[in-house]
Coordinates of C-alpha atoms in Angstrom, one line a residue:
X1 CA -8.2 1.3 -28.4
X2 CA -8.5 -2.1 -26.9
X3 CA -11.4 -3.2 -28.3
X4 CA -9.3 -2.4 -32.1
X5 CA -6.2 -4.5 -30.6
X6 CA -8.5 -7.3 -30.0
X7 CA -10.6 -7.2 -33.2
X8 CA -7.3 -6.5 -35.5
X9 CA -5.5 -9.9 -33.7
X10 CA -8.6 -11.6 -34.3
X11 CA -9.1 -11.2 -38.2
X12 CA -5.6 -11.9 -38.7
X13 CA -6.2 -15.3 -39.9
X14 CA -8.8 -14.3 -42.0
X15 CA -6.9 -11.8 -43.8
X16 CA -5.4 -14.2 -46.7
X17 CA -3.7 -11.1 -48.3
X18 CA -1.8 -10.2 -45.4
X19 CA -0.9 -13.9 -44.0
X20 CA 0.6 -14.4 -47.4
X21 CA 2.7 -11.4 -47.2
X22 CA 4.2 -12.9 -44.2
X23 CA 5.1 -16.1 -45.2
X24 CA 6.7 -14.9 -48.4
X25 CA 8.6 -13.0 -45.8
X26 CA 9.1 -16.0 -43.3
X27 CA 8.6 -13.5 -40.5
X28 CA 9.3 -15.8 -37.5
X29 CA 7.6 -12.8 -35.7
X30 CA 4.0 -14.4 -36.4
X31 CA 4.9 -18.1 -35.8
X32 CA 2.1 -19.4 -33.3
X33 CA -0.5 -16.5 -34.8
X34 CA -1.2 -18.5 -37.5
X35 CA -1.5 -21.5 -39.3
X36 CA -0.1 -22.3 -43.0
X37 CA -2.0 -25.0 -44.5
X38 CA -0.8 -26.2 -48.3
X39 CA -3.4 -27.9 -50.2
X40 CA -1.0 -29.6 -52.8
X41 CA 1.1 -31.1 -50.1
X42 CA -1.7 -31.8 -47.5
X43 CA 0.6 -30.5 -45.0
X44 CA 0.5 -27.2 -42.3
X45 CA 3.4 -24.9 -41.4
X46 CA 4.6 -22.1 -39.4
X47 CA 4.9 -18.9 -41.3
X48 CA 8.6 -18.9 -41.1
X49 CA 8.9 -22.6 -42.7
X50 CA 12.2 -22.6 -44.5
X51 CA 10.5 -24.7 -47.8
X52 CA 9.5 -23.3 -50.7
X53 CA 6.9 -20.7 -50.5
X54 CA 3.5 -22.1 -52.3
X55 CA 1.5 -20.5 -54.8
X56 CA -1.1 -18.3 -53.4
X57 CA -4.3 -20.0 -54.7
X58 CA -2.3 -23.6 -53.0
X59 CA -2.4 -22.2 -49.3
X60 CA -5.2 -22.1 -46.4
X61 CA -5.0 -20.1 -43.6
X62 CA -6.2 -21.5 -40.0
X63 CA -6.1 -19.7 -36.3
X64 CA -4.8 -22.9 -35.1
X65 CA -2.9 -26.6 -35.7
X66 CA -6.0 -28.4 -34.0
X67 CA -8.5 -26.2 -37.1
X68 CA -5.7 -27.4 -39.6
X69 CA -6.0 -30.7 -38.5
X70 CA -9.7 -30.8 -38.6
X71 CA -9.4 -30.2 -42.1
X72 CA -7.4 -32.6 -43.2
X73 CA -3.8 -31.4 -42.9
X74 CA -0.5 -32.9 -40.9
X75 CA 2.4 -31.1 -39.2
X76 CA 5.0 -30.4 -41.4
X77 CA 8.4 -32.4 -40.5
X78 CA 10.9 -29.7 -41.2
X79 CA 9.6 -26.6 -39.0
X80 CA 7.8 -28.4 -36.5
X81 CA 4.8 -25.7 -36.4
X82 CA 3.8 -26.8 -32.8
X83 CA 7.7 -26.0 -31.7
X84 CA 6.7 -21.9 -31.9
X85 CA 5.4 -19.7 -28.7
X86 CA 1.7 -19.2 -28.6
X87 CA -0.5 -16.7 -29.7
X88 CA -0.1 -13.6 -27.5
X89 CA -4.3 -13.6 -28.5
X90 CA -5.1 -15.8 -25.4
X91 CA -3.5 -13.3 -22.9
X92 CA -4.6 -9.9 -24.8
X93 CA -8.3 -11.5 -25.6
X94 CA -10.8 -12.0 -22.5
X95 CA -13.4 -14.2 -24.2
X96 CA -14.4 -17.3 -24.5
X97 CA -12.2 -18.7 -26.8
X98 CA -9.1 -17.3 -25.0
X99 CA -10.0 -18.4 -21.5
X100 CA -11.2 -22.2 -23.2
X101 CA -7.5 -22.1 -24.9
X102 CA -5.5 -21.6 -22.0
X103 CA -7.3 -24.1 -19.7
X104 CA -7.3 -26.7 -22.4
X105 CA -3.3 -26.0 -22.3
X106 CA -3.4 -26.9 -18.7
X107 CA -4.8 -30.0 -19.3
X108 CA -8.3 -29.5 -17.7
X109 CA -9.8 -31.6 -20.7
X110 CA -7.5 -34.5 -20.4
X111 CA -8.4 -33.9 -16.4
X112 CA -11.9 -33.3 -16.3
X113 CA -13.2 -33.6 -20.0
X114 CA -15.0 -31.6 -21.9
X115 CA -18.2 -31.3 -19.3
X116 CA -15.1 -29.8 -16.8
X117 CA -14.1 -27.9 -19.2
X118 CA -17.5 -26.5 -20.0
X119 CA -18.3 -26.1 -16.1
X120 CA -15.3 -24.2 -14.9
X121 CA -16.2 -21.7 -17.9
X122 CA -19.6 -21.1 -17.1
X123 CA -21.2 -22.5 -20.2
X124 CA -23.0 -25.9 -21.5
X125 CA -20.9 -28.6 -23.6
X126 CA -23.0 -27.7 -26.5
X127 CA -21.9 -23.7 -26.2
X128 CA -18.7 -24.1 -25.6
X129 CA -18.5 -26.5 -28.8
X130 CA -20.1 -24.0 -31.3
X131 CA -18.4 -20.6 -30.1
X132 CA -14.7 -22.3 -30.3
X133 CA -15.7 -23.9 -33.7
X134 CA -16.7 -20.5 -34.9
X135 CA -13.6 -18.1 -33.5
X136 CA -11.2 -21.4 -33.6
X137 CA -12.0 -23.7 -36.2
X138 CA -12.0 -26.6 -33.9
X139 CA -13.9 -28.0 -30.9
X140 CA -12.7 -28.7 -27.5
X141 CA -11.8 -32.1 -28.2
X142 CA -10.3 -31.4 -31.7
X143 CA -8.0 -28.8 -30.0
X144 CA -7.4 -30.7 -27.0
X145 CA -6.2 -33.5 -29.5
X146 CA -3.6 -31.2 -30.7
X147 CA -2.3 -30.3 -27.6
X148 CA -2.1 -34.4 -26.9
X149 CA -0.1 -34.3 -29.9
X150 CA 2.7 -32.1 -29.0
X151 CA 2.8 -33.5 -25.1
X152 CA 3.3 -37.1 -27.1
X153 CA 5.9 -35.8 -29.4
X154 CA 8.1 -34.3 -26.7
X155 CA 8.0 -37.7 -24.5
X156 CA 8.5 -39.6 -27.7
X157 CA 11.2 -37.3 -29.0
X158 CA 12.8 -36.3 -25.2
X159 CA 12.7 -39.5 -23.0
X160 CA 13.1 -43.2 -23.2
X161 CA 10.0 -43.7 -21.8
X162 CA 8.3 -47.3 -23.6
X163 CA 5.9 -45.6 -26.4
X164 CA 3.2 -47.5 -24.3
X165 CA 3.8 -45.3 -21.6
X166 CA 3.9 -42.3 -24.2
X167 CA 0.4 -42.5 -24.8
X168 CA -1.1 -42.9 -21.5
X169 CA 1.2 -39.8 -20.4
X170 CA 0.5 -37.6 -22.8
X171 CA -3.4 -38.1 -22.3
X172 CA -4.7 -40.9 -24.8
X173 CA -7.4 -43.3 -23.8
X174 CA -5.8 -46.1 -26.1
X175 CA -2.5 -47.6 -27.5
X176 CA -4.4 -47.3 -30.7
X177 CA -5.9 -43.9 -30.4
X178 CA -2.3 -42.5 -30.0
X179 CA -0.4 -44.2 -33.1
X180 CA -3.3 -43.4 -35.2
X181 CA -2.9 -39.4 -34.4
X182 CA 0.5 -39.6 -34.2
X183 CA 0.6 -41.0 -37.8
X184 CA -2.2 -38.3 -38.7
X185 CA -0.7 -35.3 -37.1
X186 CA 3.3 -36.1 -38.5
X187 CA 2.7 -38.5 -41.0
X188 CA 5.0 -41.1 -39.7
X189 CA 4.7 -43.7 -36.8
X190 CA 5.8 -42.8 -33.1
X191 CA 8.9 -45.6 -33.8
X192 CA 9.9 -43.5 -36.9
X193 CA 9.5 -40.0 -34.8
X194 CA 12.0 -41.6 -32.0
X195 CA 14.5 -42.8 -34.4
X196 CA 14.4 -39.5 -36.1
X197 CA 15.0 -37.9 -32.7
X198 CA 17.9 -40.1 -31.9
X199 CA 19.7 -39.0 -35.0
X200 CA 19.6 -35.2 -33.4
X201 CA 20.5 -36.4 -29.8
X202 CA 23.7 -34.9 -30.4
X203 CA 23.0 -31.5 -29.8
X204 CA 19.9 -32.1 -26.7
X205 CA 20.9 -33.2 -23.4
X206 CA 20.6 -36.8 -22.5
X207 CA 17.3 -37.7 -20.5
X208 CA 16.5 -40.5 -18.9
X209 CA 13.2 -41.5 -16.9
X210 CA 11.5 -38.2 -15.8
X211 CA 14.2 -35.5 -16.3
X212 CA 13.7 -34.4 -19.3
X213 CA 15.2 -31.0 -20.8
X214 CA 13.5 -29.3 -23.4
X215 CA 13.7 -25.7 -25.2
X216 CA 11.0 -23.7 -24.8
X217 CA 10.8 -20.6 -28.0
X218 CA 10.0 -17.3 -27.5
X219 CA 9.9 -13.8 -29.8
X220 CA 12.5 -11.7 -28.9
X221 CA 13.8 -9.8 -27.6
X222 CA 13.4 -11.3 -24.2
X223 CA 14.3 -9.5 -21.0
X224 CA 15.8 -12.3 -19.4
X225 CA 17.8 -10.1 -16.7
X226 CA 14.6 -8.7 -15.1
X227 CA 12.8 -11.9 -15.0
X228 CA 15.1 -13.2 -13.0
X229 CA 16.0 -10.1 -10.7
X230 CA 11.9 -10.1 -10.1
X231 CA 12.0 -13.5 -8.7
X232 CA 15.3 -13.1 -6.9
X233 CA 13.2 -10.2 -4.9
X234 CA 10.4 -12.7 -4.3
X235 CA 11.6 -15.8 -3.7
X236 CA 10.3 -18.3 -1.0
X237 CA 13.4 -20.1 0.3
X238 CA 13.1 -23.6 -0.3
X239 CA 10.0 -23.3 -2.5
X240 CA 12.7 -21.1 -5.1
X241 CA 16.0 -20.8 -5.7
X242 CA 17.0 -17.8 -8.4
X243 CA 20.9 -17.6 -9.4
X244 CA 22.3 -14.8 -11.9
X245 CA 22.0 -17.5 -14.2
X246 CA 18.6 -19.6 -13.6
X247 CA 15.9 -20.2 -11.6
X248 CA 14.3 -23.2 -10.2
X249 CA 11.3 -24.1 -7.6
X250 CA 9.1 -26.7 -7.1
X251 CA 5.7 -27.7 -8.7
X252 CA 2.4 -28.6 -7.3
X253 CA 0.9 -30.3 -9.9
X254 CA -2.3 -32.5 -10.5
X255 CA -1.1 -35.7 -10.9
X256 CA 2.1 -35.6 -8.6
X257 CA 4.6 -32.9 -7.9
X258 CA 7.7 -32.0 -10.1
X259 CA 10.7 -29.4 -10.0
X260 CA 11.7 -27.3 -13.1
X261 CA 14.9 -25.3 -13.7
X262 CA 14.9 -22.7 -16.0
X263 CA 17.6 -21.4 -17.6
X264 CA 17.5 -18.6 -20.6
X265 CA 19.3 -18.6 -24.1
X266 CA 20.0 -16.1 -26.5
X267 CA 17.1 -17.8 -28.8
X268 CA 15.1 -20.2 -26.3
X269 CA 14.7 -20.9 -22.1
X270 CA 16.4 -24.2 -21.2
X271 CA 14.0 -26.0 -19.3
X272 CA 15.3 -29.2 -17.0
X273 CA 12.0 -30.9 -15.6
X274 CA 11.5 -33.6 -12.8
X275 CA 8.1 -35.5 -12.9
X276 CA 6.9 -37.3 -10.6
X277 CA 3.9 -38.7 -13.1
X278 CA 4.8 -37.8 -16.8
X279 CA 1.1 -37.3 -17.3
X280 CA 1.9 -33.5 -15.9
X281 CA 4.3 -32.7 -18.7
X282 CA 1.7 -30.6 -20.9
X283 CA 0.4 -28.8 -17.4
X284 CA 4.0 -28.3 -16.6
X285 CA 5.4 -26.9 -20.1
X286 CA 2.2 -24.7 -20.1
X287 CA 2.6 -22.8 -16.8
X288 CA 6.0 -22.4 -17.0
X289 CA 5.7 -20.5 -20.1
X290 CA 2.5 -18.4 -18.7
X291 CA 4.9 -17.9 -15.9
X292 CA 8.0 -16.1 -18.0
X293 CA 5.4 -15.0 -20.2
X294 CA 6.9 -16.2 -23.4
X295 CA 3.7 -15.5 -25.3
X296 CA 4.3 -12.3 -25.3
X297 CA 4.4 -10.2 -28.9
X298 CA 7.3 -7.6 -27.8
X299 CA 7.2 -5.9 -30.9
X300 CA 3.7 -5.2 -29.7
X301 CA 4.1 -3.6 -26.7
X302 CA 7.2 -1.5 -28.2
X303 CA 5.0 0.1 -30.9
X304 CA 2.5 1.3 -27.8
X305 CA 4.9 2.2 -25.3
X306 CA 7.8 3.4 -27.2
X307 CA 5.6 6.2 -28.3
X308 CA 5.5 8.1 -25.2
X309 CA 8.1 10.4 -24.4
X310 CA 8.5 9.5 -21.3
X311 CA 8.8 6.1 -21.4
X312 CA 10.6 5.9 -25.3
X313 CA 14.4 6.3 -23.7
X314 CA 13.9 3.3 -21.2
X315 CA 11.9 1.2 -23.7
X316 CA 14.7 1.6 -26.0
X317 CA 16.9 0.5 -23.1
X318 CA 15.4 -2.3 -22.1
X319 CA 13.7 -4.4 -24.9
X320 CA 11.9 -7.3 -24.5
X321 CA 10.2 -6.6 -21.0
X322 CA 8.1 -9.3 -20.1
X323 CA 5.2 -9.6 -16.7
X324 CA 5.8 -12.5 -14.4
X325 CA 3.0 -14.7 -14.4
X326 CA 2.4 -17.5 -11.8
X327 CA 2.4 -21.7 -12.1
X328 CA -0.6 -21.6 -9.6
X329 CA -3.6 -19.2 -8.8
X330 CA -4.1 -20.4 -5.4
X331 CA 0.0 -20.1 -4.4
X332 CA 0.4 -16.5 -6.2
X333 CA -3.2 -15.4 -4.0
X334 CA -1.9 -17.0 -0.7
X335 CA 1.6 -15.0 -1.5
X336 CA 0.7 -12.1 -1.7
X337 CA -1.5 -12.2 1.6
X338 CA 1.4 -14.1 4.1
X339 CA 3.5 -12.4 5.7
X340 CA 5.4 -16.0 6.9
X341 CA 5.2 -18.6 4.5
X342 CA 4.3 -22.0 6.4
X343 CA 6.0 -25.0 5.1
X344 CA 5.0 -27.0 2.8
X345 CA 5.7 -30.9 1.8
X346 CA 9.8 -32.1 2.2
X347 CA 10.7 -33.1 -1.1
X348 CA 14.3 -34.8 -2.5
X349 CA 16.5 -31.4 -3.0
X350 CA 17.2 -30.7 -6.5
X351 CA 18.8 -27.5 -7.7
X352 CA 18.9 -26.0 -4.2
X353 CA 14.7 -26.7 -3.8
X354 CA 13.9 -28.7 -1.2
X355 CA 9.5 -28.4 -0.4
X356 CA 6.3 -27.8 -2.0
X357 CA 4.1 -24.3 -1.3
X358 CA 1.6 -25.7 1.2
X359 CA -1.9 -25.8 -0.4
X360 CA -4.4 -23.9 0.5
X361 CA -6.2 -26.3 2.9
X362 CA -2.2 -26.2 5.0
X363 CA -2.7 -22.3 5.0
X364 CA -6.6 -22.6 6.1
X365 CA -5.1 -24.4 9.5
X366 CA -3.8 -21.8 10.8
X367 CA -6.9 -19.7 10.5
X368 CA -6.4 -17.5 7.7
X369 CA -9.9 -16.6 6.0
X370 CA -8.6 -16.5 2.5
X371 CA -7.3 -19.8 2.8
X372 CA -10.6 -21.1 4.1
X373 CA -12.4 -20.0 1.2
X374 CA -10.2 -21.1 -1.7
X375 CA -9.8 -24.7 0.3
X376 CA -13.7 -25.0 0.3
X377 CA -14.3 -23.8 -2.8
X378 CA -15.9 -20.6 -2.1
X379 CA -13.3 -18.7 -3.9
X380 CA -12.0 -20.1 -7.4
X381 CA -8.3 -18.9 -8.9
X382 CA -7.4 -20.2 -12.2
X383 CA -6.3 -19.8 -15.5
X384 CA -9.9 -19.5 -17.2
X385 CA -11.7 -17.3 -15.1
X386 CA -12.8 -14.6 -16.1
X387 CA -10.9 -11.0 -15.7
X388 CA -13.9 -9.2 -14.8
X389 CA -15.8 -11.7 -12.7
X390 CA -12.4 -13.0 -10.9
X391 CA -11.7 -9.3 -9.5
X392 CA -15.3 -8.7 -8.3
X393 CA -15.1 -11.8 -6.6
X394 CA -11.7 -11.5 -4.9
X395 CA -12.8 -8.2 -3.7
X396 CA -14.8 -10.2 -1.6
X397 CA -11.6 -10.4 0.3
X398 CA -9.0 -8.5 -0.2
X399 CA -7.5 -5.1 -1.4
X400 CA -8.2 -3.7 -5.3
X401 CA -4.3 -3.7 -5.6
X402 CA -4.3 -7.5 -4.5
X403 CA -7.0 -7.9 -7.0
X404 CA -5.2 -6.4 -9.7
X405 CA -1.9 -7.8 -8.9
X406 CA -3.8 -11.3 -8.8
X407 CA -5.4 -10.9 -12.0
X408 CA -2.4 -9.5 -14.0
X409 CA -0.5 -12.5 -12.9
X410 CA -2.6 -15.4 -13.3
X411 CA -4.5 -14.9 -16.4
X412 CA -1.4 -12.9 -17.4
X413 CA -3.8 -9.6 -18.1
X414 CA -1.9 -7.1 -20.5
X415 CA -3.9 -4.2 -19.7
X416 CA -3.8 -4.1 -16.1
X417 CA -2.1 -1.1 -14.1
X418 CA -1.0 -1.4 -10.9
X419 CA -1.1 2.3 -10.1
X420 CA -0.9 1.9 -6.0
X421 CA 2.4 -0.3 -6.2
X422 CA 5.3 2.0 -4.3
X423 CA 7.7 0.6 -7.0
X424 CA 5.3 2.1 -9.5
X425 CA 4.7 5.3 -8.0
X426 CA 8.0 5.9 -7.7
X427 CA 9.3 5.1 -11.3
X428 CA 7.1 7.3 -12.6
X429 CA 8.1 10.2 -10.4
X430 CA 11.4 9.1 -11.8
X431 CA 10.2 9.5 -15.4
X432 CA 8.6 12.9 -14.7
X433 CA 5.3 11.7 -14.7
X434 CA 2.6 12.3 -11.7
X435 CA 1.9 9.3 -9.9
X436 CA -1.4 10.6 -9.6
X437 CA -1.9 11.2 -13.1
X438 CA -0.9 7.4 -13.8
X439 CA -4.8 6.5 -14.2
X440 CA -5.2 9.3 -17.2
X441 CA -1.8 8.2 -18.6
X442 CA -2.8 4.3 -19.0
X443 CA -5.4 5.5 -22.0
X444 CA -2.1 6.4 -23.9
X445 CA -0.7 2.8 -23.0
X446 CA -3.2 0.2 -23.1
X447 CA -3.4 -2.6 -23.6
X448 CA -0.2 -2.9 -22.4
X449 CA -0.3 -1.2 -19.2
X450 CA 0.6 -4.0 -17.3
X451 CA 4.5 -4.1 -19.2
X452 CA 4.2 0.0 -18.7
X453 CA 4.0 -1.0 -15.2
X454 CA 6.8 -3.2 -15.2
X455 CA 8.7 -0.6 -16.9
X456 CA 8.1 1.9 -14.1
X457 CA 9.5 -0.8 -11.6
X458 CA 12.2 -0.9 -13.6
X459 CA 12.9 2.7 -13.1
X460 CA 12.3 3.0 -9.8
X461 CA 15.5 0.6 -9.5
X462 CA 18.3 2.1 -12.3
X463 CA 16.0 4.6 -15.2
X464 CA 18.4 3.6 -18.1
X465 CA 19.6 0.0 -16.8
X466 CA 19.2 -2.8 -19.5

């Protein structure tokens, strides 16, 4: 059943018929899954775009803004097509492609270029280049362009920063390398976008320097509630601070440190950031999102797990579940190991955070083994590794449920059951379903055992609570 998920999200693109029927519809449901490109206008949309719906034989369909802009095409003005969530296809797909996008959303490219890019993937420049061109439409540096793009527009849009200092943060190599995207990506000049902005001020909070607050979309529903209850039960004083209402902690980050406060909406998560180097902002946006897992295609993972009897009562319940994911491999790894989290770096309190997780080299001082090997590069955690290959290798050193847990987490795995967790166990007993039966029950549920699993937790606690 998997391997039909993954080939049906993957030729959704390609399936003009079916693309069309949604934008006649504007079902906001697909915005991120798809481009709209108009030939007419020479401008790409999101499928809910509120303008006039095009004649069939005037629209192109792309999997993403970088492939639209390859062709020629500029964001429209009105929905903002980069303002959507992402594709849940990075989390649900394991390939190439996926791993490639959600590195390239970290910034590694920016970072490292595309030879870092390549090398933390496992593959040569040239490779790399030619399968994201084919299952994409764009190279790495056509779709790391893009993401330059939308890092630019929120510093131009959400912060008095001098434009100078735009580009630079957001990733450019050149004063003139960012007004000439900027005007080929919006149509307009990064002076225009700002006054534009201003005019909307009114309902955006004011930001000055590096606070900047932004809203970050999502498809609902969106279990808000859990989210935060999860990371109330987890929470490393100092590092986090969770309230009934929001949750904050601290960010390690590459080019300085930062501390985000999250806050969720009916139709968005208010996000209040604190940079110490604006460069971080895309990094910063991207984990964030991978941590509250706003990806995520809910409607999905109803259609699955709704089936089942005994899970269709508490999926009813409860919509919109969503996995915690992690802002940092190495941290969610180390986590789950300590028993007595050493302190990290003081920072200036904000929103009841006050220090940094200590790295991995902190941890490795006071002997620990799995801290040795991820602070000397023996053992790798990121974004784009591999499911398969990351597992094998963390069984190098610890448990298969730290593995799994690890892996769901960080590359924010849909299909991974943690059928050893107590919590687990004992929802299920709660649901009437062996605990020991939960391995032959996953075929029913993938691939979205790993929000089955959460919904098991979530019995364990209160069955019908929403």
């Amino acid at each position: 059943m998997l391997e039909f998920m993954v080939t049906e999200t993957r030729a959704l693109w390609r399936d003009a018929e079916r693309c069309y029927r949604v934008v006649t519809a504007r079902d906001s449901r697909f915005d991120g899954q798809f481009i709209m490109a108009v030939r007419t206008t020479g401008i790409y949309c999101r499928p809910s775009c509120p303008a006039s719906t095009p004649k069939v034989q005037n629209v192109r369909f792309f999997p993403t803004s970088a492939a639209a802009q390859a062709n020629g095409f500029r964001a429209c003005r009105r929905c903002l097509p980069d303002a959507v969530p992402g594709s849940p296809d990075w989390n649900v797909r394991a390939d190439l492609a996926a791993r490639a996008m959600r590195l390239i959303s970290d910034g590694t490219v920016e970072r490292e270029g595309v030879p870092g890019l390549a090398r933390r993937l496992g593959y040569s420049d040239r490779q790399l280049g030619r399968v994201l061109t084919a299952e994409l439409g764009a190279g790495p540096l056509a779709l790391a362009r893009a993401h330059r793009a939308h890092s630019a527009r929120l510093l131009i849009e959400m912060s008095e920063l001098p434009l100078t200092d735009v580009a630079f943060a957001a990733g450019f190599s050149s004063v003139r390398q960012f007004n000439e995207t900027i005007r080929e990506v919006f149509a307009t000049t990064p002076s225009q976008l700002r006054v534009s902005a201003a005019s909307r001020r009114g309902r955006q909070s004011d930001v000055t320097g590096t606070r900047l607050s932004l809203r970050l979309p999502f498809r609902p529903p969106f279990d808000a509630s859990g989210l935060l209850r999860f990371f109330a039960e987890h929470a490393v004083p100092g590092v986090e601070e969770v309230t009934s209402e929001s949750y904050a902690r601290t960010l390690r980050l590459a080019h300085g440190s930062g501390v985000v406060r999250l806050t969720p909406s009916p139709d968005h998560v208010r996000c209040e950031l604190m940079l110490t180097d604006l460069r971080d902002l895309g990094s910063a946006v991207s984990r964030v999102r991978r941590l509250l897992d706003l990806d995520a295609d809910p409607a999905a993972v109803t259609r699955v797990l709704g089936a089942d009897p005994a899970l269709a009562l508490l999926v009813a319940a409860v919509p919109g579940i969503r996995v915690p994911g992690a802002v940092d491999g190495e941290e969610l790894l180390l986590r789950a190991l300590l028993s007595e989290v050493p302190p990290g770096e003081e920072m200036p309190g904000e929103w009841g955070v006050t220090r940094l997780f200590p790295t991995a080299a902190q941890v490795a001082t006071t002997g620990h083994p799995v801290a040795a090997a991820l602070a000397e590069g023996r053992l790798d955690v990121h974004v784009g590794r591999d499911a398969a290959e990351l597992r094998a290798e963390l069984l190098t050193y610890v448990d298969l449920p730290t593995a799994d847990h690890v892996v769901m987490r960080v590359l924010g795995a849909p299909d991974v059951l943690l059928a050893d967790d107590a919590k687990v166990r004992r929802g299920a007993e709660t649901l009437g379903i062996s605990p020991d039966s939960l391995g032959e029950r996953a075929r029913a549920w993938t691939p979205w055992c790993s929000y089955a699993g959460m919904y098991l937790r979530r019995a364990a606690a209160s069955p019908l609570s929403a």
